[in-house]
Short mmCIF file of C-alpha atoms and ligand atoms in Angstrom, two decimals:
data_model
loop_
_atom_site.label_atom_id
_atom_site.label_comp_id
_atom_site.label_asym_id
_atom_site.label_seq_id
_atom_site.Cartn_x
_atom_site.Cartn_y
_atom_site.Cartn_z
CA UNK N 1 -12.17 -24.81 -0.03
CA UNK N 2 -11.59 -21.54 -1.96
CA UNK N 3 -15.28 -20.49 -1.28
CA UNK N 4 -15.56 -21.19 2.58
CA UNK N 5 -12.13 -19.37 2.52
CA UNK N 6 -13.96 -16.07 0.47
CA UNK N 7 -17.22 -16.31 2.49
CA UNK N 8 -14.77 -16.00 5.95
CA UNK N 9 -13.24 -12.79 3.89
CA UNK N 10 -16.59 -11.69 3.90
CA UNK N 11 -16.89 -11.28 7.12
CA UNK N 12 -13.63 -9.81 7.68
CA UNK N 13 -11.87 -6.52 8.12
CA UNK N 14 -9.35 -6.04 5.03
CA UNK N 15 -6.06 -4.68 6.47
CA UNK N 16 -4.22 -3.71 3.16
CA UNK N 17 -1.14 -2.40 4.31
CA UNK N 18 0.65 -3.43 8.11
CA UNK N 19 3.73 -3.42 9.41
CA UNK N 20 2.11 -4.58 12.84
CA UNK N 21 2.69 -8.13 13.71
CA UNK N 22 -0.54 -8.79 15.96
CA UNK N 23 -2.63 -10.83 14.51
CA UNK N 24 -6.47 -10.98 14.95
CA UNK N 25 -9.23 -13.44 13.93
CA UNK N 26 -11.35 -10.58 12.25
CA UNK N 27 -8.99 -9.01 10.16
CA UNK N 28 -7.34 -10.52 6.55
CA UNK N 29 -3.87 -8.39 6.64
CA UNK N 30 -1.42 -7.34 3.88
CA UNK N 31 1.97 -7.55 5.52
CA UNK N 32 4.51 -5.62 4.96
CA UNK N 33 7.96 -7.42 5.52
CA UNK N 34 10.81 -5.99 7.86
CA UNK N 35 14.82 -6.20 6.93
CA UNK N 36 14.60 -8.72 9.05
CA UNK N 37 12.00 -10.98 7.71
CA UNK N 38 12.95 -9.93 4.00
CA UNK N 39 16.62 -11.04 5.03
CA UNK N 40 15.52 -14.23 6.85
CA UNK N 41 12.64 -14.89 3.65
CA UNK N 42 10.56 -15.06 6.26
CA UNK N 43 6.95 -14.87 5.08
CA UNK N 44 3.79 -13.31 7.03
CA UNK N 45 0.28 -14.88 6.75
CA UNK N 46 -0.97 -15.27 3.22
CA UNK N 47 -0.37 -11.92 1.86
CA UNK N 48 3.61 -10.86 1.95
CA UNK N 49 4.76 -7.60 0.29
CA UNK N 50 8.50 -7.02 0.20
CA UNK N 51 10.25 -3.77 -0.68
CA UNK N 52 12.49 -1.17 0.44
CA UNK N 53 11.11 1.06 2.22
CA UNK N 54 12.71 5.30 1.60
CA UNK N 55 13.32 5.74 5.38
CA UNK N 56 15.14 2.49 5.65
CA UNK N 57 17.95 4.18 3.41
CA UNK N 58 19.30 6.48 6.79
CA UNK N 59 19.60 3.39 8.33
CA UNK N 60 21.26 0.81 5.85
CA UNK N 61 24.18 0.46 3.65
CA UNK N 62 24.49 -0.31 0.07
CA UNK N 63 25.92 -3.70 0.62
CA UNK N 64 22.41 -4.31 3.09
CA UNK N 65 20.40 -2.52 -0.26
CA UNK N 66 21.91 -4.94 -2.56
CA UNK N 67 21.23 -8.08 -0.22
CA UNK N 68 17.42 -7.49 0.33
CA UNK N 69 17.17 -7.07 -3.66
CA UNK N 70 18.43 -10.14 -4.40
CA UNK N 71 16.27 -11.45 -1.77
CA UNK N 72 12.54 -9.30 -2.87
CA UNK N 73 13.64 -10.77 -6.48
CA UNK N 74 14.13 -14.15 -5.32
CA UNK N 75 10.75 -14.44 -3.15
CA UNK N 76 9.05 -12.31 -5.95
CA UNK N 77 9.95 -14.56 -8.66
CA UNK N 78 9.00 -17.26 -6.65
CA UNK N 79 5.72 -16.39 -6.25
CA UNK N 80 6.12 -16.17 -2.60
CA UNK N 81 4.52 -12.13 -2.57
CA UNK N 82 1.47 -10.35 -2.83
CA UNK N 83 3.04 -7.28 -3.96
CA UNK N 84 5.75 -5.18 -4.16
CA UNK N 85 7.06 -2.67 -1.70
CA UNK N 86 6.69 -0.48 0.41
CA UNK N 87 9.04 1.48 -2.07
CA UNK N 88 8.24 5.13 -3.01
CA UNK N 89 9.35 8.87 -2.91
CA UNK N 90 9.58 10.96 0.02
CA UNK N 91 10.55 14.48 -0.05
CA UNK N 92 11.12 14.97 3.61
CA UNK N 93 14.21 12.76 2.98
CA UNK N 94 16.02 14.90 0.26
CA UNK N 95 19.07 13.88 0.61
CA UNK N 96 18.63 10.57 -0.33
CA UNK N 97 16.05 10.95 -2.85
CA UNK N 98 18.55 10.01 -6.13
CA UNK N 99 18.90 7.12 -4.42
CA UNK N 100 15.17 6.84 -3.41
CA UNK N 101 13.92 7.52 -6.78
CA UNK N 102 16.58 4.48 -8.18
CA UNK N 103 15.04 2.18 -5.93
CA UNK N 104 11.64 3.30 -6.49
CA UNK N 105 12.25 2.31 -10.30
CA UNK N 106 13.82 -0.56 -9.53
CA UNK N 107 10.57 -1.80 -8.08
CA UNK N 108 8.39 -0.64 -10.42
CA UNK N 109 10.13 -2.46 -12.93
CA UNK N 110 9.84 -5.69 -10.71
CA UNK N 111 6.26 -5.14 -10.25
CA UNK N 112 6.01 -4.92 -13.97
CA UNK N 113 7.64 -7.53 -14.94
CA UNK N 114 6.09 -9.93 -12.53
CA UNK N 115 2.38 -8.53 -12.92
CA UNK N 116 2.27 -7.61 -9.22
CA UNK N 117 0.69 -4.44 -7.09
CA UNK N 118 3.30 -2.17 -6.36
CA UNK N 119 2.59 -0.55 -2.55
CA UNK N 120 3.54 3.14 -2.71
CA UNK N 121 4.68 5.35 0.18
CA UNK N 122 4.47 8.78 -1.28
CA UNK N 123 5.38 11.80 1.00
CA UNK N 124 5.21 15.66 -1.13
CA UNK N 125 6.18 13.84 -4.55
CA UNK N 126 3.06 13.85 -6.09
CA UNK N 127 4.22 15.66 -9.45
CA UNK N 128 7.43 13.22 -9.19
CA UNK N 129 4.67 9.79 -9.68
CA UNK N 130 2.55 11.77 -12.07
CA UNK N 131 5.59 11.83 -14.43
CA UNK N 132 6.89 8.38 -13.58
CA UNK N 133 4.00 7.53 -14.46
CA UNK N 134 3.77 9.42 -18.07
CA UNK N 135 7.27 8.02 -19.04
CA UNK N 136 6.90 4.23 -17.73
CA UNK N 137 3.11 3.71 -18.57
CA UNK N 138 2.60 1.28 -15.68
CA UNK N 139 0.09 -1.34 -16.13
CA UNK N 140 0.08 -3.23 -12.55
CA UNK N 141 -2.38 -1.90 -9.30
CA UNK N 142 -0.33 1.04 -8.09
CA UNK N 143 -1.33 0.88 -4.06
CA UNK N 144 -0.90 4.51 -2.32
CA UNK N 145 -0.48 3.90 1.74
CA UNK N 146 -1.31 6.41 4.17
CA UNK N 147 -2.08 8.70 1.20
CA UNK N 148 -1.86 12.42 1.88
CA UNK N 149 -2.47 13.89 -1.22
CA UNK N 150 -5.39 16.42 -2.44
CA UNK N 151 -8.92 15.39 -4.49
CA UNK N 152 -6.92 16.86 -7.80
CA UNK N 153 -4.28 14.54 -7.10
CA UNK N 154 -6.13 12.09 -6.68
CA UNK N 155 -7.85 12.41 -9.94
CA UNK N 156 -4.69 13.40 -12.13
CA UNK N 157 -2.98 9.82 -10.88
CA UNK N 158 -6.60 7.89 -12.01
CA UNK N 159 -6.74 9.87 -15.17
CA UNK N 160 -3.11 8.61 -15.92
CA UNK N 161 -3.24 4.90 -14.59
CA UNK N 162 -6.72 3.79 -13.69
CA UNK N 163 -5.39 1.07 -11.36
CA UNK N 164 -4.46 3.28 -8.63
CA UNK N 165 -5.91 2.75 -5.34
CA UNK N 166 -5.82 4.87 -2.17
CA UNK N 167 -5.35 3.69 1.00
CA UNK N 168 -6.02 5.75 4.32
CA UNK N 169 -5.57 4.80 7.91
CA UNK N 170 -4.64 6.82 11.05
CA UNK N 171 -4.93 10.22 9.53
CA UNK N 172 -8.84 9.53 9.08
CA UNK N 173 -8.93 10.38 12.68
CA UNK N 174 -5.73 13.14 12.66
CA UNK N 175 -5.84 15.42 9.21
CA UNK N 176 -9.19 17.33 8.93
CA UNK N 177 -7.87 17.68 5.41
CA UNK N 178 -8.08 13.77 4.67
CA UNK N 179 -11.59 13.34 6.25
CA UNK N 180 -12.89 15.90 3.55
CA UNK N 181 -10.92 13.82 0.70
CA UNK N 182 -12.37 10.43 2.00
CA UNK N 183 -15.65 11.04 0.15
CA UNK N 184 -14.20 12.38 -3.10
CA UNK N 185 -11.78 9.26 -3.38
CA UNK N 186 -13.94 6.71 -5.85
CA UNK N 187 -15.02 3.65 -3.75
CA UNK N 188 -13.69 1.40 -5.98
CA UNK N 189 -10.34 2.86 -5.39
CA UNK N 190 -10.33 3.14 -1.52
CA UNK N 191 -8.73 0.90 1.23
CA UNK N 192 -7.96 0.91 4.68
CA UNK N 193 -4.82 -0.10 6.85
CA UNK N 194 -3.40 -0.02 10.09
CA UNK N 195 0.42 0.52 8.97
CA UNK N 196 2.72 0.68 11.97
CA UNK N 197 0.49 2.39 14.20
CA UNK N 198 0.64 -0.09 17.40
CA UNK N 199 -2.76 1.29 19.06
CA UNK N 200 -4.91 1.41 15.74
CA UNK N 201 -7.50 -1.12 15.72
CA UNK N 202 -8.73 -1.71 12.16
CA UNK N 203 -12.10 -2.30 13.28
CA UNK N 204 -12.08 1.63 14.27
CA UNK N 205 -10.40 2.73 11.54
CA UNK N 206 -13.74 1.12 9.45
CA UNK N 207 -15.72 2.43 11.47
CA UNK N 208 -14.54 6.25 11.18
CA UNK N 209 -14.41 5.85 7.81
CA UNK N 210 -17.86 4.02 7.21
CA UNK N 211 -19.36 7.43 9.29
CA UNK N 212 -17.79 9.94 7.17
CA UNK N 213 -18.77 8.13 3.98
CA UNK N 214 -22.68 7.48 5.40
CA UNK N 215 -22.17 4.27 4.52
CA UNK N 216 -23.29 0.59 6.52
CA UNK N 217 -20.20 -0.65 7.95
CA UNK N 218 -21.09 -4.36 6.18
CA UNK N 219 -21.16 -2.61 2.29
CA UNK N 220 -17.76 -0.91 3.73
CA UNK N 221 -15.79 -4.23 4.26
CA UNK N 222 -17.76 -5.52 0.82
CA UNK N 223 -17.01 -3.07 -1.46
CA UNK N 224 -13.14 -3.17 0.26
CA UNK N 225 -13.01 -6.75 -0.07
CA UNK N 226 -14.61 -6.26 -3.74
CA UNK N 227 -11.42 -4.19 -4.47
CA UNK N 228 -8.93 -6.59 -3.26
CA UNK N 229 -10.24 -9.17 -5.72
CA UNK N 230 -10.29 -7.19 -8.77
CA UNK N 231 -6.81 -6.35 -8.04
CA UNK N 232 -6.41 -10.11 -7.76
CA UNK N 233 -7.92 -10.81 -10.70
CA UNK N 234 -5.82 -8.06 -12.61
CA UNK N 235 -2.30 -9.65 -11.74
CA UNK N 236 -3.54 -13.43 -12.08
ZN1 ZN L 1 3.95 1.52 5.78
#
């Protein structure tokens, strides 16, 4: 069963990070849970990731915070999740980053404790995970979505915890900037995702990607689907 189940992965597009509810025959997809869903424990597909997400915070109050926590630690523990979040730091949001930054290490902690990926949304606080990461020592896969950071980044947060992985999606076809970093991002480390972009096939997004790294689309979706098992292996 498990086999016939990994050689239809094989042949699939790896989706690691959506908050898109379409679903598709050809691609595997990491879902990431809305209030809703996290409020209802309602689960999407085989791989569920539950967290709180920074922007969410304008929206919600505490008592709605406090509610979904009890809820990610009660499908967490259960072993209901893939992974943990989308948590993380933005900077765009300052005024809420105290409480951003309490949540973030709230999550981290859960990750931790559980021995699950922790999927990262990380807007101009680069410096702010580097030193997370220095004091906490994470051990866990540390997922970056939609990353938008530089190569030296990049290699400062893999020189620190070598299970980080990078994930990139629409901005392979918007930032100039992340279309040079592609290739300097170590293949081991690299994924793909749609996140909540509505028109973005994942097909495409492979496709850009597999041009600007001169690589055969099929070794693409290997090596990604490679990555998703060691991380699999790692928190087993
Ligand atoms: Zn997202």
């Amino acid at each position: 069963m498990e086999s016939q189940k990994d050689q239809m992965s094989a042949l699939s597009y790896l989706d690691i990070h959506t908050h898109l509810r379409t679903s598709s025959h050809e691609s595997v997809v990491v879902s990431s849970l809305s209030v809703e869903e996290i409020s209802q424990k309602t689960l999407i597909g085989s791989y569920s990731c539950a967290g709180i997400h920074p922007w969410w915070l304008e929206e919600i109050s505490q008592e709605v915070v406090d509610h979904l926590k009890v809820n990610i630690l009660e499908l967490a523990s259960k072993g209901k999740l893939w992974g943990v979040g989308e948590t993380g730091l933005d900077r765009l949001y300052p005024e809420f980053f105290d409480q951003q930054k309490e949540l973030f290490l709230w999550h981290l902690d859960l990750s931790e404790s559980l021995g699950l990926p922790l999927i990262i949304h990380n807007v101009r606080a680069g410096s702010d995970f580097l030193e997370i990461i220095k004091e906490k020592k994470p051990t866990v896969p540390w997922l970056f979505h939609d990353f938008r950071g530089n190569e030296e980044l990049v290699k400062n947060l893999l020189r620190l915890h070598e299970s980080c992985y990078f994930s990139f999606g629409i901005s392979i076809d918007n930032s100039p900037q992340i279309r040079e970093l592609l290739p300097q991002v170590p293949l081991e480390n690299l994924f793909l995702e749609t996140d909540n972009q509505k028109h973005l096939d994942i097909h495409e997004i492979y496709l850009r990607a597999s041009e600007q790294l001169h690589l055969d689309l099929d070794f693409l979706k290997s090596q990604l689907w490679l990555n998703f098992k060691k991380i699999n292996r790692q928190v087993q």
